[in-house]
């Protein structure tokens, strides 16, 4: 079983990126998917999450209104569309998966079932 985050890159302020969280060996529809980010010297921060089967969503205060999380069930993928990017969005972004959780929570110390490796997002000023 492998959870993989992808789609990071270098973008200018105001630009957009779409991150993807995909999995082999898991049906992501059964999992709540969380996106976290961590910048150098800072604590891990909850970005967004989507509940399993229910698709309830949550967003961190700093990204609300700019980022959108969504499922692509056919592709067994969860996307994070990031618009109006700012330099302070620069971080390594991680996805995590938690089985059968309809009401997802953005608490990085929770014992999620799986974590993916990170993908770097860099926003230049």
Coordinates of C-alpha atoms in Angstrom, one line a residue:
X1 CA 0.0 0.0 0.0
X2 CA 1.4 3.4 -1.0
X3 CA -0.1 6.9 -0.7
X4 CA 1.5 9.4 -3.0
X5 CA 1.3 13.2 -3.1
X6 CA 2.3 14.9 -6.4
X7 CA 1.8 18.1 -8.4
X8 CA 4.1 20.4 -6.5
X9 CA 6.4 22.9 -8.2
X10 CA 7.5 26.5 -8.5
X11 CA 4.9 29.1 -9.2
X12 CA 4.8 32.9 -9.0
X13 CA 2.6 34.8 -6.5
X14 CA -1.0 34.7 -7.6
X15 CA -0.5 31.5 -9.6
X16 CA -2.2 28.1 -9.2
X17 CA -1.2 24.5 -8.7
X18 CA -3.2 21.3 -8.4
X19 CA -1.9 18.7 -6.0
X20 CA -3.0 15.1 -6.2
X21 CA -3.1 12.4 -3.6
X22 CA -3.3 8.9 -5.1
X23 CA -3.0 5.4 -3.8
X24 CA -2.2 1.9 -4.9
X25 CA -3.9 -0.8 -2.9
X26 CA -6.5 1.5 -1.3
X27 CA -9.9 2.7 -2.4
X28 CA -9.6 6.3 -1.4
X29 CA -13.4 6.7 -1.3
X30 CA -13.3 4.7 1.9
X31 CA -10.8 7.1 3.5
X32 CA -10.9 10.7 4.8
X33 CA -8.0 12.5 3.1
X34 CA -6.1 15.2 4.8
X35 CA -3.6 17.7 3.4
X36 CA -1.0 19.1 5.6
X37 CA 2.0 21.3 4.9
X38 CA 5.2 22.0 6.7
X39 CA 7.6 24.9 6.0
X40 CA 11.2 24.9 7.3
X41 CA 11.4 25.7 11.0
X42 CA 7.6 25.6 11.4
X43 CA 5.1 23.1 12.8
X44 CA 3.0 21.0 10.5
X45 CA -0.2 22.8 9.6
X46 CA -3.5 21.5 8.5
X47 CA -4.6 22.7 5.1
X48 CA -7.7 20.8 4.1
X49 CA -9.6 17.5 4.5
X50 CA -12.5 15.6 2.9
X51 CA -14.5 13.0 4.7
X52 CA -14.9 9.4 3.5
X53 CA -18.1 8.7 1.5
X54 CA -19.6 11.8 2.9
X55 CA -17.3 14.3 1.3
X56 CA -17.7 16.9 4.0
X57 CA -14.7 19.3 3.7
X58 CA -12.7 21.5 6.1
X59 CA -10.1 24.2 5.4
X60 CA -7.5 25.9 7.4
X61 CA -8.1 29.5 8.1
X62 CA -5.1 30.6 6.0
X63 CA -6.3 28.9 2.8
X64 CA -10.1 29.2 3.0
X65 CA -11.5 30.7 -0.1
X66 CA -8.3 30.0 -2.1
X67 CA -7.9 26.2 -2.0
X68 CA -10.5 23.6 -2.9
X69 CA -10.3 19.9 -2.1
X70 CA -12.2 17.4 -4.3
X71 CA -12.4 13.7 -5.1
X72 CA -11.9 12.0 -8.4
X73 CA -13.4 8.6 -7.6
X74 CA -12.8 7.2 -11.1
X75 CA -9.1 8.0 -10.8
X76 CA -8.9 7.0 -7.1
X77 CA -7.4 10.4 -6.4
X78 CA -8.0 13.5 -4.2
X79 CA -7.1 16.8 -5.6
X80 CA -6.1 20.1 -3.9
X81 CA -6.6 23.0 -6.2
X82 CA -4.6 25.9 -5.0
X83 CA -5.3 29.4 -6.4
X84 CA -4.1 32.8 -5.6
X85 CA -0.9 31.4 -4.1
X86 CA 1.3 33.4 -1.8
X87 CA 4.9 33.1 -0.7
X88 CA 3.7 32.0 2.7
X89 CA 2.1 28.9 1.0
X90 CA 5.7 27.7 0.3
X91 CA 6.1 24.3 2.1
X92 CA 6.2 20.6 1.7
X93 CA 2.7 19.3 1.3
X94 CA 1.7 15.9 2.6
X95 CA -1.5 13.9 2.3
X96 CA -2.8 11.4 4.9
X97 CA -5.6 8.9 4.9
X98 CA -7.9 7.7 7.6
X99 CA -10.3 4.8 7.1
X100 CA -14.1 5.3 7.5
X101 CA -14.0 8.8 8.8
X102 CA -16.8 11.0 7.6
X103 CA -16.1 14.1 9.7
X104 CA -12.4 14.7 9.0
X105 CA -10.2 16.7 11.4
X106 CA -7.0 18.7 10.8
X107 CA -5.0 17.6 13.8
X108 CA -1.5 16.5 12.7
X109 CA -0.9 14.3 15.8
X110 CA -3.8 12.0 15.1
X111 CA -2.7 8.4 14.2
X112 CA -3.8 8.4 10.6
X113 CA -3.7 5.1 8.8
X114 CA -1.3 6.3 6.1
X115 CA 0.9 9.2 5.2
X116 CA 2.2 10.0 1.8
X117 CA 5.6 11.4 1.0
X118 CA 5.6 15.1 0.5
X119 CA 5.6 17.3 -2.6
X120 CA 7.4 20.7 -2.6
X121 CA 5.4 23.8 -3.3
X122 CA 7.4 27.0 -3.8
X123 CA 5.8 30.3 -4.4
X124 CA 8.1 33.1 -5.6
X125 CA 7.4 36.7 -4.8

